[in-house]
mmCIF file of C-alpha atoms in Angstrom:
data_model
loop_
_atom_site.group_PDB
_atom_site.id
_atom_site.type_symbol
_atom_site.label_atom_id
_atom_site.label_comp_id
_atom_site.label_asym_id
_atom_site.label_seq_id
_atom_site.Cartn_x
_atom_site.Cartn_y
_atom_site.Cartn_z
ATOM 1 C CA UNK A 225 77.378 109.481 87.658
ATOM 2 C CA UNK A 226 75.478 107.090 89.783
ATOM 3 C CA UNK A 227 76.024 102.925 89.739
ATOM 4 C CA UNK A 228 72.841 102.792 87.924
ATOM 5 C CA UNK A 229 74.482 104.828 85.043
ATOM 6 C CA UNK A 230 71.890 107.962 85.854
ATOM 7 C CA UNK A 231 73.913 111.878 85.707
ATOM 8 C CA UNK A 232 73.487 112.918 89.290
ATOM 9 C CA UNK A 233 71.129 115.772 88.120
ATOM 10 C CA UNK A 234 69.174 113.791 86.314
ATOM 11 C CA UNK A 235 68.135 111.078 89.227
ATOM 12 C CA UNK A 236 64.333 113.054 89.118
ATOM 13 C CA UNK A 237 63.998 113.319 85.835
ATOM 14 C CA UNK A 238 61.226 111.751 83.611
ATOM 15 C CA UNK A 239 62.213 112.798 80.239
ATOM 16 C CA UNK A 240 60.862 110.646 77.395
ATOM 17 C CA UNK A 241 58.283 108.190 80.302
ATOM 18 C CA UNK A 242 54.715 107.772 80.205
ATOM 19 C CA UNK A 243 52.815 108.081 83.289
ATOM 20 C CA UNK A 244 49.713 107.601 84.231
ATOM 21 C CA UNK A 245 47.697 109.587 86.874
ATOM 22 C CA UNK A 246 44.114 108.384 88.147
ATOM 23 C CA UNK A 247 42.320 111.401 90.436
ATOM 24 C CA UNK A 248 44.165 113.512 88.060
ATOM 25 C CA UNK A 249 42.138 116.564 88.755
ATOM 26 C CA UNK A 250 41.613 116.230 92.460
ATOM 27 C CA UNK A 251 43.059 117.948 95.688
ATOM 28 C CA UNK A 252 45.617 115.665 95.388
ATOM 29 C CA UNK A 253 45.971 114.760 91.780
ATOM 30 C CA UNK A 254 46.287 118.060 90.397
ATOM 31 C CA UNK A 255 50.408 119.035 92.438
ATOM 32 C CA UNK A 256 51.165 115.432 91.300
ATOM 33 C CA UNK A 257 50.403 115.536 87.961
ATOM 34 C CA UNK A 258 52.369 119.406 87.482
ATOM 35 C CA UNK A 259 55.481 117.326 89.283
ATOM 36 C CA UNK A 260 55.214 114.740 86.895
ATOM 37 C CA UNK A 261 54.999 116.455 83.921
ATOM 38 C CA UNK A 262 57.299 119.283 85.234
ATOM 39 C CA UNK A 263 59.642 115.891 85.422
ATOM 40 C CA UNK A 264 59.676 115.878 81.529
ATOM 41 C CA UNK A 265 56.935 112.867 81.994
ATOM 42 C CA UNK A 266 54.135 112.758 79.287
ATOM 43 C CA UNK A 267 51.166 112.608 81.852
ATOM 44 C CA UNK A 268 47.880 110.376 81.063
ATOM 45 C CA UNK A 269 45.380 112.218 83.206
ATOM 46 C CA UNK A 270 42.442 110.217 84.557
ATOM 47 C CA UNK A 271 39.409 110.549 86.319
ATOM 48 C CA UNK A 272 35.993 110.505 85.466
ATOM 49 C CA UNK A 273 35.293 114.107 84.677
ATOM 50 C CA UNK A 274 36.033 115.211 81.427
ATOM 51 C CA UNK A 275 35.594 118.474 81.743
ATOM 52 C CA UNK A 276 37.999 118.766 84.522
ATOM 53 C CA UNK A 277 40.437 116.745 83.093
ATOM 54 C CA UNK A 278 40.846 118.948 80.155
ATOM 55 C CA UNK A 279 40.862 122.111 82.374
ATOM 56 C CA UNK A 280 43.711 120.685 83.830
ATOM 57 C CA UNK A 281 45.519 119.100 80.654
ATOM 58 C CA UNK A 282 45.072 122.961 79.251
ATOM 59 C CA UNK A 283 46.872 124.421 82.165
ATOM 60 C CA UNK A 284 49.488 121.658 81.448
ATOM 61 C CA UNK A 285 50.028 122.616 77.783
ATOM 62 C CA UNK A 286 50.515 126.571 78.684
ATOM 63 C CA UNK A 287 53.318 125.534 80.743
ATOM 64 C CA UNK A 288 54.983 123.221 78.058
ATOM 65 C CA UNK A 289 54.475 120.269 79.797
ATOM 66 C CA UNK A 290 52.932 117.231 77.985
ATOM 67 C CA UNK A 291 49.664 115.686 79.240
ATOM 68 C CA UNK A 292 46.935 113.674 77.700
ATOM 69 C CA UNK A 293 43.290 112.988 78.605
ATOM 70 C CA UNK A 294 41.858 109.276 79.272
ATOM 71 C CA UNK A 295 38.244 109.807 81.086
ATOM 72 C CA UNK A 296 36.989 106.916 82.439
ATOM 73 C CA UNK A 297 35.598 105.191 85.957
ATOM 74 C CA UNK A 298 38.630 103.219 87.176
ATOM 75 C CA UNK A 299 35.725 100.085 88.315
ATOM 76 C CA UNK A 300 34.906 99.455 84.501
ATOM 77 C CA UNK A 301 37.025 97.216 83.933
ATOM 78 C CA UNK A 302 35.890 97.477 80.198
ATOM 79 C CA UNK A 303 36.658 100.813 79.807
ATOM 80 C CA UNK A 304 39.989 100.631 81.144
ATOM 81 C CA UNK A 305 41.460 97.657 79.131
ATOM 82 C CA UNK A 306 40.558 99.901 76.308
ATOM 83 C CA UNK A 307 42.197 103.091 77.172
ATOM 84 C CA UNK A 308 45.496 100.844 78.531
ATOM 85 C CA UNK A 309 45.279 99.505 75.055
ATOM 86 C CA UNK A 310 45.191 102.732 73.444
ATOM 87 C CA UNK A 311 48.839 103.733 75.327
ATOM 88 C CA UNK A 312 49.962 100.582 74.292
ATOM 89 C CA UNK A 313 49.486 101.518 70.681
ATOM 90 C CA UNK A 314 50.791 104.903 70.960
ATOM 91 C CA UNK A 315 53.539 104.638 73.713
ATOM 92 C CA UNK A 316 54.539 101.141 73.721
ATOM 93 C CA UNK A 317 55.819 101.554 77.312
ATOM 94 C CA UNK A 318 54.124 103.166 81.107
ATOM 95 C CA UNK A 319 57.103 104.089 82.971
ATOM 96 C CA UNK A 320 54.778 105.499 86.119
ATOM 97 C CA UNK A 321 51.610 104.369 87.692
ATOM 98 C CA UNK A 322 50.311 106.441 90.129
ATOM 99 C CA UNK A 323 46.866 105.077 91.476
ATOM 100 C CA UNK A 324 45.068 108.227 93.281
ATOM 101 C CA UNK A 325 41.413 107.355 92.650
ATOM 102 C CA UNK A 326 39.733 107.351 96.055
ATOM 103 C CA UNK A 327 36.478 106.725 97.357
ATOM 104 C CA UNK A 328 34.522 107.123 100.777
ATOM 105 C CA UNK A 329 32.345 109.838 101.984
ATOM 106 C CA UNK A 330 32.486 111.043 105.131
ATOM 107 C CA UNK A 331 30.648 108.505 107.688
ATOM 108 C CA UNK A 332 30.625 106.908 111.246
ATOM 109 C CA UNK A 333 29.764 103.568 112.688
ATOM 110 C CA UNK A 334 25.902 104.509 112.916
ATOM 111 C CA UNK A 335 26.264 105.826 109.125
ATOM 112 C CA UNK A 336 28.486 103.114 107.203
ATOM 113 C CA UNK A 337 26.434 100.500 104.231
ATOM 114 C CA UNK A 338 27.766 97.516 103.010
ATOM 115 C CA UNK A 339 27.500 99.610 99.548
ATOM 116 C CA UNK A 340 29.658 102.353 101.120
ATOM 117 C CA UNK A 341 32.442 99.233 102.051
ATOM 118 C CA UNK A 342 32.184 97.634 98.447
ATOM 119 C CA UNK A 343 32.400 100.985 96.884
ATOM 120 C CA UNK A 344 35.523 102.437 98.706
ATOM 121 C CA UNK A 345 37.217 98.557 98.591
ATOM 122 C CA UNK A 346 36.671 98.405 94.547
ATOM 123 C CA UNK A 347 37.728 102.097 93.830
ATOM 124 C CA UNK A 348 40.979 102.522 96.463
ATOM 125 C CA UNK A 349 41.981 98.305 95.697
ATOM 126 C CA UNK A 350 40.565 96.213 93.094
ATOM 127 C CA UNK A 351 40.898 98.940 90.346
ATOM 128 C CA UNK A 352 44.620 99.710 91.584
ATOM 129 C CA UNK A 353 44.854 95.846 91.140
ATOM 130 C CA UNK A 354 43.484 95.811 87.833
ATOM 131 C CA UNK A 355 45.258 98.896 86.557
ATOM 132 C CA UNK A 356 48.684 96.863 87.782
ATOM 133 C CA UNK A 357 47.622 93.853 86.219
ATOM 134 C CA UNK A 358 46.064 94.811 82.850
ATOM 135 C CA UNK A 359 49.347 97.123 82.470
ATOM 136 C CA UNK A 360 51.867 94.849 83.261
ATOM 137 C CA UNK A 361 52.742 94.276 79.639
ATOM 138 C CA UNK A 362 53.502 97.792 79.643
ATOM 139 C CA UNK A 363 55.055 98.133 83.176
ATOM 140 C CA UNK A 364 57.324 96.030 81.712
ATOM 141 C CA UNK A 365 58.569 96.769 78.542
ATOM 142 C CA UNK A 366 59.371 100.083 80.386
ATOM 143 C CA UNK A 367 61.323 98.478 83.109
ATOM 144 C CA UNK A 368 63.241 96.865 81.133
ATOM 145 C CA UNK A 369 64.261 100.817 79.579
ATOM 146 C CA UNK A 370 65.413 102.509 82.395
ATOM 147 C CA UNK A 371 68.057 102.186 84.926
ATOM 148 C CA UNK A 372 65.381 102.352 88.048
ATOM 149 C CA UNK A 373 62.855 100.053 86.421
ATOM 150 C CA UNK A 374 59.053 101.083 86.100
ATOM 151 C CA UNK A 375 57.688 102.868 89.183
ATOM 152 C CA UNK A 376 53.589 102.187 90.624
ATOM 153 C CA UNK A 377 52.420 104.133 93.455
ATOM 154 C CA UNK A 378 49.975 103.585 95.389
ATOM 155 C CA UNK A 379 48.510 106.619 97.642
ATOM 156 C CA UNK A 380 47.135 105.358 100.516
ATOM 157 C CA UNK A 381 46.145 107.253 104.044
ATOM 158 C CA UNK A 382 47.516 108.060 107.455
ATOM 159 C CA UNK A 383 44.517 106.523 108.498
ATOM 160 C CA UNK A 384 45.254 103.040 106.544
ATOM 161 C CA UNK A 385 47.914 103.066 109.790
ATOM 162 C CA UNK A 386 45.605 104.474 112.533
ATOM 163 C CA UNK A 387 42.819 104.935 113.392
ATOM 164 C CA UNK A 388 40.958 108.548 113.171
ATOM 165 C CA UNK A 389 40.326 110.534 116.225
ATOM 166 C CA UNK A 390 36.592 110.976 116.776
ATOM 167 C CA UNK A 391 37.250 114.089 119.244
ATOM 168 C CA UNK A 392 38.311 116.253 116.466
ATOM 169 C CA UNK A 393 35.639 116.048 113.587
ATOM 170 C CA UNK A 394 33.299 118.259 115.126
ATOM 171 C CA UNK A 395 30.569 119.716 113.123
ATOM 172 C CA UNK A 396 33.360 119.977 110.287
ATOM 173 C CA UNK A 397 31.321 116.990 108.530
ATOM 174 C CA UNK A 398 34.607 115.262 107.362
ATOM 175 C CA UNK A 399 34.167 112.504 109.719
ATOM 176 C CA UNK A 400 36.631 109.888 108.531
ATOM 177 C CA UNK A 401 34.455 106.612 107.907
ATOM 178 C CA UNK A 402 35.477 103.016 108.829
ATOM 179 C CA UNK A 403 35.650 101.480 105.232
ATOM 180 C CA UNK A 404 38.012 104.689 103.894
ATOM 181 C CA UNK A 405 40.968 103.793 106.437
ATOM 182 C CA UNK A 406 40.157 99.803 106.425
ATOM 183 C CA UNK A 407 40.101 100.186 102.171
ATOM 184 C CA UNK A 408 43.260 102.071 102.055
ATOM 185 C CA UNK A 409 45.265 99.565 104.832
ATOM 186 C CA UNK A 410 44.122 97.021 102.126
ATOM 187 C CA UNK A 411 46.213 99.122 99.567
ATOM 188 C CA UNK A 412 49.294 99.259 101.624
ATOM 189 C CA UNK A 413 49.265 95.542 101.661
ATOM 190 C CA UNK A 414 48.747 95.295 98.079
ATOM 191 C CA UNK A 415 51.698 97.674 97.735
ATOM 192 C CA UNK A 416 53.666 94.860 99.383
ATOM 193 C CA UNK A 417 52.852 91.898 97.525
ATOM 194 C CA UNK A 418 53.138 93.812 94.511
ATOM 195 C CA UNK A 419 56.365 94.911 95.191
ATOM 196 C CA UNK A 420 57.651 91.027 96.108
ATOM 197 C CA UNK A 421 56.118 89.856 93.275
ATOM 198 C CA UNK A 422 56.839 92.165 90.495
ATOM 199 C CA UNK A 423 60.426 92.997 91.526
ATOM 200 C CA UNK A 424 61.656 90.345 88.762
ATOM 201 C CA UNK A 425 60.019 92.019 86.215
ATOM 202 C CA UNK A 426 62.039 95.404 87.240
ATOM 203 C CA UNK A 427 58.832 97.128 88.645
ATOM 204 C CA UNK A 428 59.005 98.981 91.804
ATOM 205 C CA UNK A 429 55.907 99.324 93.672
ATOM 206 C CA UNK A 430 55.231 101.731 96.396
ATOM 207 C CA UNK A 431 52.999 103.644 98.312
ATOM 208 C CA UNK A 432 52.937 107.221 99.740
ATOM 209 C CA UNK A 433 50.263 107.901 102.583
ATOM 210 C CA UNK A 434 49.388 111.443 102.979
ATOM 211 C CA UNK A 435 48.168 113.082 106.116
ATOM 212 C CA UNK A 436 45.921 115.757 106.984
ATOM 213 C CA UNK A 437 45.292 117.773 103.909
ATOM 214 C CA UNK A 438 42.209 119.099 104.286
ATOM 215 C CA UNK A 439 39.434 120.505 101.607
ATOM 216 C CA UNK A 440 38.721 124.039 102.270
ATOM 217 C CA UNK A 441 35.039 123.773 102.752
ATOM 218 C CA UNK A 442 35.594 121.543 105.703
ATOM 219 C CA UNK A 443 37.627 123.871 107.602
ATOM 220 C CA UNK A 444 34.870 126.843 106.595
ATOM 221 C CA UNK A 445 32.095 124.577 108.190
ATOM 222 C CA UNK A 446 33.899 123.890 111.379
ATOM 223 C CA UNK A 447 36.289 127.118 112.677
ATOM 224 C CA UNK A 448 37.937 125.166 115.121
ATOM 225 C CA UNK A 449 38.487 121.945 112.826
ATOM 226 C CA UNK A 450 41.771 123.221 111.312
ATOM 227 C CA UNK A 451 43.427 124.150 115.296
ATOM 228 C CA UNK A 452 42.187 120.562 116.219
ATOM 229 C CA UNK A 453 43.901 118.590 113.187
ATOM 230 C CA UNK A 454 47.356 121.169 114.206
ATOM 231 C CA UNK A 455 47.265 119.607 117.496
ATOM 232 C CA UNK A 456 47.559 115.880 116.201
ATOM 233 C CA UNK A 457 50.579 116.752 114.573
ATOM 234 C CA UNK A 458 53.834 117.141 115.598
ATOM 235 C CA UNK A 459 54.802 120.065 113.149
ATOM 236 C CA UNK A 460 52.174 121.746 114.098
ATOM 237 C CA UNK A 461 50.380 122.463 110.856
ATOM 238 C CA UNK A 462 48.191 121.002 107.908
ATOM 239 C CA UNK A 463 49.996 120.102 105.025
ATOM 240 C CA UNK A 464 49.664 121.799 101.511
ATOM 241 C CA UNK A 465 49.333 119.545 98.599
ATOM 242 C CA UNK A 466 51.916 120.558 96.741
ATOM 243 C CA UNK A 467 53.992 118.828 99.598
ATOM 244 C CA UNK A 468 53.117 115.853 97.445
ATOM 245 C CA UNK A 469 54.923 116.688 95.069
ATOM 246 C CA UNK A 470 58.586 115.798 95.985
ATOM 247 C CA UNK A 471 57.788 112.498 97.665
ATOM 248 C CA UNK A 472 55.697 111.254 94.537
ATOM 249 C CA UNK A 473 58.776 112.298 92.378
ATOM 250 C CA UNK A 474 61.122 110.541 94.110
ATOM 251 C CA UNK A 475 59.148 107.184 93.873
ATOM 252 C CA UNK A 476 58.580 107.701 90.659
ATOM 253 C CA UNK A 477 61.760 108.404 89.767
ATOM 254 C CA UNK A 478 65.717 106.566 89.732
ATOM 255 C CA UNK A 479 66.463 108.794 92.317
ATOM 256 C CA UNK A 480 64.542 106.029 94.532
ATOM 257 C CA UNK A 481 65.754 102.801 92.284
ATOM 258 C CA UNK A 482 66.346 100.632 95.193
ATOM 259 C CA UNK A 483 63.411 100.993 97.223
ATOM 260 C CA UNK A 484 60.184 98.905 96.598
ATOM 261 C CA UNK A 485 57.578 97.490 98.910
ATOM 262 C CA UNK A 486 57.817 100.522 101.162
ATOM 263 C CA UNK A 487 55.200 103.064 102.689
ATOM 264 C CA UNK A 488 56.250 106.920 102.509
ATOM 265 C CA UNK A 489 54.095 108.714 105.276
ATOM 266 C CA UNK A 490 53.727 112.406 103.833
ATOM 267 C CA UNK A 491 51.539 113.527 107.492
ATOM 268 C CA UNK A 492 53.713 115.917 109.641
ATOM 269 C CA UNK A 493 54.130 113.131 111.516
ATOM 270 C CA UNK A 494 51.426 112.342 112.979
ATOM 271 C CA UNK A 495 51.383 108.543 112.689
ATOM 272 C CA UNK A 496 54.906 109.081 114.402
ATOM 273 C CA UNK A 497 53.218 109.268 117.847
#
């Protein structure tokens, strides 16, 4: 038994929580919403594709693990006081918040629009703000449940730390734009006055900042892309989403009940250089 009252085994476990996942069916989403719900957490999956959102509540279900379905853009504000309103009525409580929606196509300098900056700072900040804010009524109730408190996340970047290196894009065409990394350094900031501020309440706030995962198509359009991001990293390899999967858990779980306001780099290293 731990001084928080949690069974040693039991520090990861999300048995009986609500959590809620937005990016649910991406590259990312998908390992972190099977460790959540693996977890014992009853997963809200987000995003706004419906039809991939129920592919992936379906798989969910065969495996026994409870997940739900709330489509809708994370930027209408509208839409998302309603479906926060509808876990309110059936859950009372959101133990997790795990903001993964992402924006930003791939773009340099010469390429980069105002509308590509206001798109990629309302998707990766304002609508993990609002999500926060519009469930803190919720974050809180479930705080005040369990021994580690409620848990956000935020998932950031390597590159909200540094900057991308231009040398190894090549003709991959996943050129790292200038309003991804400067959105996402906005997040880890966020993170931080979340965490200071909502620490009262018995919400921990957090963010995890994966490295280079990359899309298969990327590496098929550039051969050598894949060598190039191995070389930038001290282990010497790409990582595997599923290597999400234990980090994520941890934050969202009492296993990590006295952290807050911190920044889990999930990269190989590579902002270790």
């Amino acid at each position: 038994m731990t001084s928080t009252g949690v069974a040693q085994g039991d520090l990861f476990r999300l048995d009986g929580r609500v959590a809620f996942l937005s990016g649910a069916p991406g590259l990312l989403g998908r390992p972190i919403a099977h460790a959540l719900a693996a977890a014992g957490a009853h997963v809200i999956l987000n995003s706004r594709n419906e039809d991939k959102l129920r592919v992936l509540a379906t798989t969910l279900a065969t495996q026994g693990l409870k997940a739900s379905v709330a489509c809708f853009d994370v930027t209408d504000d509208a839409a998302m006081t309603v479906a926060i309103e509808r876990i309110a009525d059936e859950f009372g409580r959101l133990d997790v918040l795990v903001n993964n929606a992402a924006s930003g196509r791939p773009g340099t300098i010469e390429t980069a629009t105002l509308a590509d900056f206001d798109a990629a700072y309302r998707v990766n900040v304002t609508a993990s703000f609002r999500l926060v804010q519009v469930a803190l009524p919720l974050l809180t109730n479930a705080g005040a449940m369990t021994p580690g408190g409620a848990s956000v996340i935020n998932v950031s970047s390597m590159y909200g730390s540094v900057s991308p290196d231009p040398s190894i894009y090549g003709t991959s065409g996943a050129n790292n734009p200038p309003y991804y990394g400067a959105a996402k350094a906005a997040l880890l900031q966020l993170t931080r006055y979340e965490a200071c501020h909502l620490a009262p309440r018995r919400i921990r706030c957090n963010s995890v900042s994966p490295g280079p995962f990359p899309a298969r198509g990327y590496l098929t359009n550039d051969p050598k892309f894949e060598a190039l991001l191995q070389s930038k990293t001290p282990m010497r390899r790409t990582g595997d989403p599923d290597e999400l999967r234990g980090p994520v858990l941890f934050l969202a779980s009492d296993a990590s009940s006295y952290v807050t306001g911190t920044n889990l780099p999930v990269d190989g290293g590579w902002t270790a250089w």
